[in-house]
Amino acid sequence: MRKLVASMLMGGAVLSTPVIGQAASNDELLKQGMKNESIYEVKDSLKREGYLKGEVSTYFNYETKVAVQAFQQDHNLVADGIVGTKTYKELETTEVEQGASSFDESAVISKAKSLIGTPYKWAGTTPSGFDCSGLLQYVYKESVDVEVPRTVADIYAAGESVKEPAVGDIVYFETYKEGPSHAGIYLGDNQFIHTSTSKVVTISDKNSSYWSERYLGAKKVK
C-alpha cells in the first residue's frame, strides 16, 4: 500500500505540493519515535516559528513532541504531541501568514522580552544598557536581521503607518519634545516593551493615563 501511494504521489502536480501537504493528504500521523522526511518538514516549520531549537532532522524525538504540544496549545488544538491533519493544516496556515509578513514577529518579541531588566543608558545600543531607540535597533537586528535607523524620529520616518498596531509593530509617543521622541515594540493587548528613561527595559500599558496622552500612532518596520 505504501508503495502504491508513493507511486501515485510521483505523478502530476502533486510533486509541487510541500511535503507537509503530502503527509496531510494521506492522513499520516507523526509521533515520537518515528523517522521520515515529513518529520523534517514539520520540524523545520516549528523551528522557523520559534517552537524548536537545535538541528532539524527526520527523527521525531521527545523535544519534537514538546514543541508540537506547545504549537497545538497556542493554536487551540488538542495538545497530544501527535501531528495529524489538523496540526498539518495549522502549520501550513501559519507558514503562509508568516510568508506574507516582513519578519517573524515571535522572534522579535522573544528577543525583546529576553532583555527585560536591562538598565537604561544614554546612547546605549548593547545589552549592557539601552536607550529607547538603541533597544529597537538591537532587537530587530539580532532577531530578524532587519536594520532600523538610530533615532526614534528616523525610525518613525522610515516606517509604514498602520491604523492599529499589530504584534511586532513599533508604537510611538511624543514625550520631551514635539514629534516622535519615544518608542517601543507592541506586544498585543495594549502592552509594549521599551526602555524607560528612569528605569530599565520594561513592559508598559499603552492605554495608561501617561502613555495614552502621548501616543502618536504605530508603524510597521520596513
PDB file of C-alpha atoms in Angstrom:
ATOM      1  CA  MET A   1       0.000   0.000   0.000  1.00  0.00           C
ATOM      2  CA  ARG A   2       2.774   2.415   0.865  1.00  0.00           C
ATOM      3  CA  LYS A   3       4.493   1.686  -2.452  1.00  0.00           C
ATOM      4  CA  LEU A   4       1.243   2.312  -4.281  1.00  0.00           C
ATOM      5  CA  VAL A   5       0.697   5.636  -2.530  1.00  0.00           C
ATOM      6  CA  ALA A   6       4.308   6.634  -3.202  1.00  0.00           C
ATOM      7  CA  SER A   7       3.970   5.862  -6.903  1.00  0.00           C
ATOM      8  CA  MET A   8       0.758   7.861  -7.097  1.00  0.00           C
ATOM      9  CA  LEU A   9       2.464  10.837  -5.495  1.00  0.00           C
ATOM     10  CA  MET A  10       5.153  10.795  -8.162  1.00  0.00           C
ATOM     11  CA  GLY A  11       2.722  11.857 -10.853  1.00  0.00           C
ATOM     12  CA  GLY A  12       1.320  15.204 -11.945  1.00  0.00           C
ATOM     13  CA  ALA A  13       1.152  18.377  -9.927  1.00  0.00           C
ATOM     14  CA  VAL A  14       1.426  16.564  -6.623  1.00  0.00           C
ATOM     15  CA  LEU A  15       5.181  16.891  -6.950  1.00  0.00           C
ATOM     16  CA  SER A  16       4.891  20.620  -6.378  1.00  0.00           C
ATOM     17  CA  THR A  17       2.962  20.180  -3.133  1.00  0.00           C
ATOM     18  CA  PRO A  18       5.009  20.685   0.080  1.00  0.00           C
ATOM     19  CA  VAL A  19       5.860  17.517   1.984  1.00  0.00           C
ATOM     20  CA  ILE A  20       3.643  18.699   4.824  1.00  0.00           C
ATOM     21  CA  GLY A  21       0.744  18.828   2.410  1.00  0.00           C
ATOM     22  CA  GLN A  22       1.518  15.352   1.071  1.00  0.00           C
ATOM     23  CA  ALA A  23       1.542  13.862   4.530  1.00  0.00           C
ATOM     24  CA  ALA A  24      -1.649  15.645   5.472  1.00  0.00           C
ATOM     25  CA  SER A  25      -3.455  14.400   2.370  1.00  0.00           C
ATOM     26  CA  ASN A  26      -2.549  10.838   3.340  1.00  0.00           C
ATOM     27  CA  ASP A  27      -3.829  11.310   6.914  1.00  0.00           C
ATOM     28  CA  GLU A  28      -0.378  10.314   8.120  1.00  0.00           C
ATOM     29  CA  LEU A  29       0.140  10.624  11.859  1.00  0.00           C
ATOM     30  CA  LEU A  30       3.596  11.637  13.008  1.00  0.00           C
ATOM     31  CA  LYS A  31       4.602  10.908  16.590  1.00  0.00           C
ATOM     32  CA  GLN A  32       7.543  10.288  18.862  1.00  0.00           C
ATOM     33  CA  GLY A  33       9.862   7.504  17.720  1.00  0.00           C
ATOM     34  CA  MET A  34       9.130   7.856  14.002  1.00  0.00           C
ATOM     35  CA  LYS A  35      11.615   8.867  11.313  1.00  0.00           C
ATOM     36  CA  ASN A  36      10.796  10.135   7.798  1.00  0.00           C
ATOM     37  CA  GLU A  37      11.033  13.170   5.514  1.00  0.00           C
ATOM     38  CA  SER A  38       7.670  14.577   6.583  1.00  0.00           C
ATOM     39  CA  ILE A  39       9.047  14.948  10.096  1.00  0.00           C
ATOM     40  CA  TYR A  40      11.906  17.049   8.741  1.00  0.00           C
ATOM     41  CA  GLU A  41       9.415  19.464   7.154  1.00  0.00           C
ATOM     42  CA  VAL A  42       7.363  19.685  10.335  1.00  0.00           C
ATOM     43  CA  LYS A  43      10.437  20.298  12.481  1.00  0.00           C
ATOM     44  CA  ASP A  44      11.705  22.918  10.039  1.00  0.00           C
ATOM     45  CA  SER A  45       8.386  24.772  10.299  1.00  0.00           C
ATOM     46  CA  LEU A  46       8.389  24.533  14.094  1.00  0.00           C
ATOM     47  CA  LYS A  47      11.920  25.894  14.246  1.00  0.00           C
ATOM     48  CA  ARG A  48      11.127  28.857  11.976  1.00  0.00           C
ATOM     49  CA  GLU A  49       8.164  29.679  14.179  1.00  0.00           C
ATOM     50  CA  GLY A  50      10.254  29.591  17.346  1.00  0.00           C
ATOM     51  CA  TYR A  51       8.958  26.368  18.887  1.00  0.00           C
ATOM     52  CA  LEU A  52      12.022  24.215  18.299  1.00  0.00           C
ATOM     53  CA  LYS A  53      15.737  24.769  18.783  1.00  0.00           C
ATOM     54  CA  GLY A  54      18.735  22.860  17.553  1.00  0.00           C
ATOM     55  CA  GLU A  55      19.361  20.905  14.386  1.00  0.00           C
ATOM     56  CA  VAL A  56      16.446  19.871  12.183  1.00  0.00           C
ATOM     57  CA  SER A  57      16.333  16.155  11.384  1.00  0.00           C
ATOM     58  CA  THR A  58      13.965  13.438  10.194  1.00  0.00           C
ATOM     59  CA  TYR A  59      13.646  11.916  13.684  1.00  0.00           C
ATOM     60  CA  PHE A  60      10.634  12.661  15.926  1.00  0.00           C
ATOM     61  CA  ASN A  61      12.218  12.795  19.386  1.00  0.00           C
ATOM     62  CA  TYR A  62      10.898  13.962  22.762  1.00  0.00           C
ATOM     63  CA  GLU A  63      11.898  17.581  22.101  1.00  0.00           C
ATOM     64  CA  THR A  64       9.850  17.492  18.902  1.00  0.00           C
ATOM     65  CA  LYS A  65       6.824  16.236  20.828  1.00  0.00           C
ATOM     66  CA  VAL A  66       7.152  19.074  23.348  1.00  0.00           C
ATOM     67  CA  ALA A  67       7.431  21.610  20.504  1.00  0.00           C
ATOM     68  CA  VAL A  68       4.366  20.161  18.780  1.00  0.00           C
ATOM     69  CA  GLN A  69       2.380  20.323  22.029  1.00  0.00           C
ATOM     70  CA  ALA A  70       3.335  23.971  22.533  1.00  0.00           C
ATOM     71  CA  PHE A  71       2.283  24.782  18.962  1.00  0.00           C
ATOM     72  CA  GLN A  72      -1.001  22.919  19.426  1.00  0.00           C
ATOM     73  CA  GLN A  73      -1.781  24.744  22.664  1.00  0.00           C
ATOM     74  CA  ASP A  74      -1.121  28.128  21.050  1.00  0.00           C
ATOM     75  CA  HIS A  75      -3.471  27.256  18.173  1.00  0.00           C
ATOM     76  CA  ASN A  76      -6.317  25.761  20.219  1.00  0.00           C
ATOM     77  CA  LEU A  77      -5.671  22.184  19.113  1.00  0.00           C
ATOM     78  CA  VAL A  78      -5.624  19.013  21.193  1.00  0.00           C
ATOM     79  CA  ALA A  79      -2.117  19.109  22.679  1.00  0.00           C
ATOM     80  CA  ASP A  80      -1.273  15.424  22.312  1.00  0.00           C
ATOM     81  CA  GLY A  81       2.098  15.949  20.629  1.00  0.00           C
ATOM     82  CA  ILE A  82       0.959  13.973  17.582  1.00  0.00           C
ATOM     83  CA  VAL A  83       0.981  15.663  14.181  1.00  0.00           C
ATOM     84  CA  GLY A  84      -2.228  14.815  12.347  1.00  0.00           C
ATOM     85  CA  THR A  85      -4.334  16.530   9.694  1.00  0.00           C
ATOM     86  CA  LYS A  86      -5.441  19.478  11.861  1.00  0.00           C
ATOM     87  CA  THR A  87      -1.929  20.215  13.056  1.00  0.00           C
ATOM     88  CA  TYR A  88      -0.587  19.945   9.483  1.00  0.00           C
ATOM     89  CA  LYS A  89      -3.164  22.443   8.252  1.00  0.00           C
ATOM     90  CA  GLU A  90      -2.443  24.871  11.077  1.00  0.00           C
ATOM     91  CA  LEU A  91       1.285  24.662  10.366  1.00  0.00           C
ATOM     92  CA  GLU A  92       0.662  25.413   6.694  1.00  0.00           C
ATOM     93  CA  THR A  93      -1.628  28.338   7.554  1.00  0.00           C
ATOM     94  CA  THR A  94       0.956  29.793   9.903  1.00  0.00           C
ATOM     95  CA  GLU A  95       3.669  29.393   7.268  1.00  0.00           C
ATOM     96  CA  VAL A  96       1.568  31.293   4.706  1.00  0.00           C
ATOM     97  CA  GLU A  97       0.830  34.075   7.187  1.00  0.00           C
ATOM     98  CA  GLN A  98       4.489  34.425   8.073  1.00  0.00           C
ATOM     99  CA  GLY A  99       5.457  34.361   4.415  1.00  0.00           C
ATOM    100  CA  ALA A 100       3.275  37.426   3.862  1.00  0.00           C
ATOM    101  CA  SER A 101       4.961  39.205   6.747  1.00  0.00           C
ATOM    102  CA  SER A 102       8.233  41.090   6.509  1.00  0.00           C
ATOM    103  CA  PHE A 103       9.631  39.285   9.542  1.00  0.00           C
ATOM    104  CA  ASP A 104       8.929  36.776  12.266  1.00  0.00           C
ATOM    105  CA  GLU A 105       7.113  38.711  14.988  1.00  0.00           C
ATOM    106  CA  SER A 106       7.540  35.935  17.536  1.00  0.00           C
ATOM    107  CA  ALA A 107      11.324  36.159  17.193  1.00  0.00           C
ATOM    108  CA  VAL A 108      11.190  39.920  17.727  1.00  0.00           C
ATOM    109  CA  ILE A 109       9.069  39.580  20.851  1.00  0.00           C
ATOM    110  CA  SER A 110      11.173  36.754  22.241  1.00  0.00           C
ATOM    111  CA  LYS A 111      14.382  38.743  21.844  1.00  0.00           C
ATOM    112  CA  ALA A 112      12.840  41.886  23.329  1.00  0.00           C
ATOM    113  CA  LYS A 113      11.480  40.046  26.363  1.00  0.00           C
ATOM    114  CA  SER A 114      14.856  38.423  26.975  1.00  0.00           C
ATOM    115  CA  LEU A 115      16.220  41.921  27.604  1.00  0.00           C
ATOM    116  CA  ILE A 116      13.713  42.915  30.292  1.00  0.00           C
ATOM    117  CA  GLY A 117      15.572  44.409  33.225  1.00  0.00           C
ATOM    118  CA  THR A 118      18.472  45.756  31.149  1.00  0.00           C
ATOM    119  CA  PRO A 119      19.362  49.208  32.527  1.00  0.00           C
ATOM    120  CA  TYR A 120      18.781  52.467  30.707  1.00  0.00           C
ATOM    121  CA  LYS A 121      21.923  54.040  29.301  1.00  0.00           C
ATOM    122  CA  TRP A 122      22.055  57.257  27.325  1.00  0.00           C
ATOM    123  CA  ALA A 123      23.087  56.415  23.735  1.00  0.00           C
ATOM    124  CA  GLY A 124      23.226  52.748  24.734  1.00  0.00           C
ATOM    125  CA  THR A 125      22.942  50.146  21.989  1.00  0.00           C
ATOM    126  CA  THR A 126      24.072  46.921  23.698  1.00  0.00           C
ATOM    127  CA  PRO A 127      22.770  44.597  26.441  1.00  0.00           C
ATOM    128  CA  SER A 128      24.948  46.468  28.927  1.00  0.00           C
ATOM    129  CA  GLY A 129      22.491  49.346  28.571  1.00  0.00           C
ATOM    130  CA  PHE A 130      19.977  50.756  26.066  1.00  0.00           C
ATOM    131  CA  ASP A 131      18.254  53.990  25.269  1.00  0.00           C
ATOM    132  CA  CYS A 132      14.829  53.567  23.643  1.00  0.00           C
ATOM    133  CA  SER A 133      15.989  53.606  20.017  1.00  0.00           C
ATOM    134  CA  GLY A 134      19.071  51.544  20.837  1.00  0.00           C
ATOM    135  CA  LEU A 135      16.796  48.785  22.118  1.00  0.00           C
ATOM    136  CA  LEU A 136      14.772  48.809  18.891  1.00  0.00           C
ATOM    137  CA  GLN A 137      17.875  48.766  16.742  1.00  0.00           C
ATOM    138  CA  TYR A 138      19.379  45.855  18.671  1.00  0.00           C
ATOM    139  CA  VAL A 139      16.218  43.734  18.863  1.00  0.00           C
ATOM    140  CA  TYR A 140      15.303  43.906  15.175  1.00  0.00           C
ATOM    141  CA  LYS A 141      18.872  43.310  14.030  1.00  0.00           C
ATOM    142  CA  GLU A 142      19.509  40.376  16.354  1.00  0.00           C
ATOM    143  CA  SER A 143      16.118  38.679  15.939  1.00  0.00           C
ATOM    144  CA  VAL A 144      15.261  39.101  12.259  1.00  0.00           C
ATOM    145  CA  ASP A 145      18.333  40.790  10.759  1.00  0.00           C
ATOM    146  CA  VAL A 146      16.446  43.995   9.989  1.00  0.00           C
ATOM    147  CA  GLU A 147      18.350  47.242  10.376  1.00  0.00           C
ATOM    148  CA  VAL A 148      16.437  50.265  11.631  1.00  0.00           C
ATOM    149  CA  PRO A 149      17.749  53.839  11.894  1.00  0.00           C
ATOM    150  CA  ARG A 150      19.442  55.062  15.055  1.00  0.00           C
ATOM    151  CA  THR A 151      16.994  57.720  16.221  1.00  0.00           C
ATOM    152  CA  VAL A 152      13.288  57.482  17.013  1.00  0.00           C
ATOM    153  CA  ALA A 153      12.496  60.257  14.527  1.00  0.00           C
ATOM    154  CA  ASP A 154      14.294  58.438  11.721  1.00  0.00           C
ATOM    155  CA  ILE A 155      12.721  55.081  12.610  1.00  0.00           C
ATOM    156  CA  TYR A 156       9.316  56.781  12.525  1.00  0.00           C
ATOM    157  CA  ALA A 157      10.033  58.360   9.138  1.00  0.00           C
ATOM    158  CA  ALA A 158      11.118  55.031   7.657  1.00  0.00           C
ATOM    159  CA  GLY A 159       8.140  53.015   8.919  1.00  0.00           C
ATOM    160  CA  GLU A 160       4.849  52.134   7.262  1.00  0.00           C
ATOM    161  CA  SER A 161       1.816  53.648   9.012  1.00  0.00           C
ATOM    162  CA  VAL A 162      -0.946  51.340  10.251  1.00  0.00           C
ATOM    163  CA  LYS A 163      -4.360  52.133  11.673  1.00  0.00           C
ATOM    164  CA  GLU A 164      -3.951  49.795  14.639  1.00  0.00           C
ATOM    165  CA  PRO A 165      -0.719  48.225  15.905  1.00  0.00           C
ATOM    166  CA  ALA A 166      -0.063  44.533  15.404  1.00  0.00           C
ATOM    167  CA  VAL A 167       2.361  42.408  17.381  1.00  0.00           C
ATOM    168  CA  GLY A 168       5.904  43.376  16.401  1.00  0.00           C
ATOM    169  CA  ASP A 169       4.999  46.873  15.191  1.00  0.00           C
ATOM    170  CA  ILE A 170       6.572  49.948  16.763  1.00  0.00           C
ATOM    171  CA  VAL A 171       4.400  52.320  18.785  1.00  0.00           C
ATOM    172  CA  TYR A 172       5.442  55.964  19.058  1.00  0.00           C
ATOM    173  CA  PHE A 173       4.982  58.647  21.679  1.00  0.00           C
ATOM    174  CA  GLU A 174       5.568  62.369  21.996  1.00  0.00           C
ATOM    175  CA  THR A 175       7.378  62.927  25.292  1.00  0.00           C
ATOM    176  CA  TYR A 176      10.034  65.564  25.901  1.00  0.00           C
ATOM    177  CA  LYS A 177       9.759  67.312  22.533  1.00  0.00           C
ATOM    178  CA  GLU A 178       7.314  67.764  19.672  1.00  0.00           C
ATOM    179  CA  GLY A 179       7.038  64.793  17.348  1.00  0.00           C
ATOM    180  CA  PRO A 180       8.078  61.176  17.944  1.00  0.00           C
ATOM    181  CA  SER A 181      10.620  61.087  20.762  1.00  0.00           C
ATOM    182  CA  HIS A 182       9.979  57.714  22.390  1.00  0.00           C
ATOM    183  CA  ALA A 183       9.051  54.289  21.023  1.00  0.00           C
ATOM    184  CA  GLY A 184       8.553  50.666  21.940  1.00  0.00           C
ATOM    185  CA  ILE A 185       7.659  47.294  20.440  1.00  0.00           C
ATOM    186  CA  TYR A 186       3.988  46.339  20.557  1.00  0.00           C
ATOM    187  CA  LEU A 187       3.241  43.029  22.290  1.00  0.00           C
ATOM    188  CA  GLY A 188      -0.540  42.920  21.879  1.00  0.00           C
ATOM    189  CA  ASP A 189      -3.336  43.636  24.392  1.00  0.00           C
ATOM    190  CA  ASN A 190      -2.198  47.280  24.587  1.00  0.00           C
ATOM    191  CA  GLN A 191       1.164  46.259  26.043  1.00  0.00           C
ATOM    192  CA  PHE A 192       4.510  47.424  24.690  1.00  0.00           C
ATOM    193  CA  ILE A 193       8.130  46.833  25.656  1.00  0.00           C
ATOM    194  CA  HIS A 194      10.549  49.744  25.791  1.00  0.00           C
ATOM    195  CA  THR A 195      13.450  51.311  27.647  1.00  0.00           C
ATOM    196  CA  SER A 196      12.213  53.663  30.321  1.00  0.00           C
ATOM    197  CA  THR A 197      14.495  56.668  30.767  1.00  0.00           C
ATOM    198  CA  SER A 198      14.169  56.434  34.541  1.00  0.00           C
ATOM    199  CA  LYS A 199      14.212  52.647  34.913  1.00  0.00           C
ATOM    200  CA  VAL A 200      15.060  49.640  32.742  1.00  0.00           C
ATOM    201  CA  VAL A 201      13.758  47.706  29.748  1.00  0.00           C
ATOM    202  CA  THR A 202      10.198  47.054  30.833  1.00  0.00           C
ATOM    203  CA  ILE A 203       6.624  46.435  29.690  1.00  0.00           C
ATOM    204  CA  SER A 204       4.047  49.225  29.924  1.00  0.00           C
ATOM    205  CA  ASP A 205       0.363  49.719  29.148  1.00  0.00           C
ATOM    206  CA  LYS A 206      -0.259  51.869  26.088  1.00  0.00           C
ATOM    207  CA  ASN A 207      -3.647  52.851  27.497  1.00  0.00           C
ATOM    208  CA  SER A 208      -2.344  54.097  30.839  1.00  0.00           C
ATOM    209  CA  SER A 209      -3.014  57.756  31.575  1.00  0.00           C
ATOM    210  CA  TYR A 210       0.590  58.772  30.929  1.00  0.00           C
ATOM    211  CA  TRP A 211       1.161  56.924  27.657  1.00  0.00           C
ATOM    212  CA  SER A 212      -2.305  57.333  26.143  1.00  0.00           C
ATOM    213  CA  GLU A 213      -1.970  61.125  26.321  1.00  0.00           C
ATOM    214  CA  ARG A 214       1.324  60.974  24.449  1.00  0.00           C
ATOM    215  CA  TYR A 215       0.529  58.267  21.903  1.00  0.00           C
ATOM    216  CA  LEU A 216       1.194  59.245  18.268  1.00  0.00           C
ATOM    217  CA  GLY A 217       0.466  56.005  16.446  1.00  0.00           C
ATOM    218  CA  ALA A 218       2.086  52.828  15.189  1.00  0.00           C
ATOM    219  CA  LYS A 219       4.156  51.825  12.175  1.00  0.00           C
ATOM    220  CA  LYS A 220       5.448  48.609  10.692  1.00  0.00           C
ATOM    221  CA  VAL A 221       9.167  48.136  10.250  1.00  0.00           C
ATOM    222  CA  LYS A 222      10.123  48.035   6.564  1.00  0.00           C
TER     223      LYS A 222
END
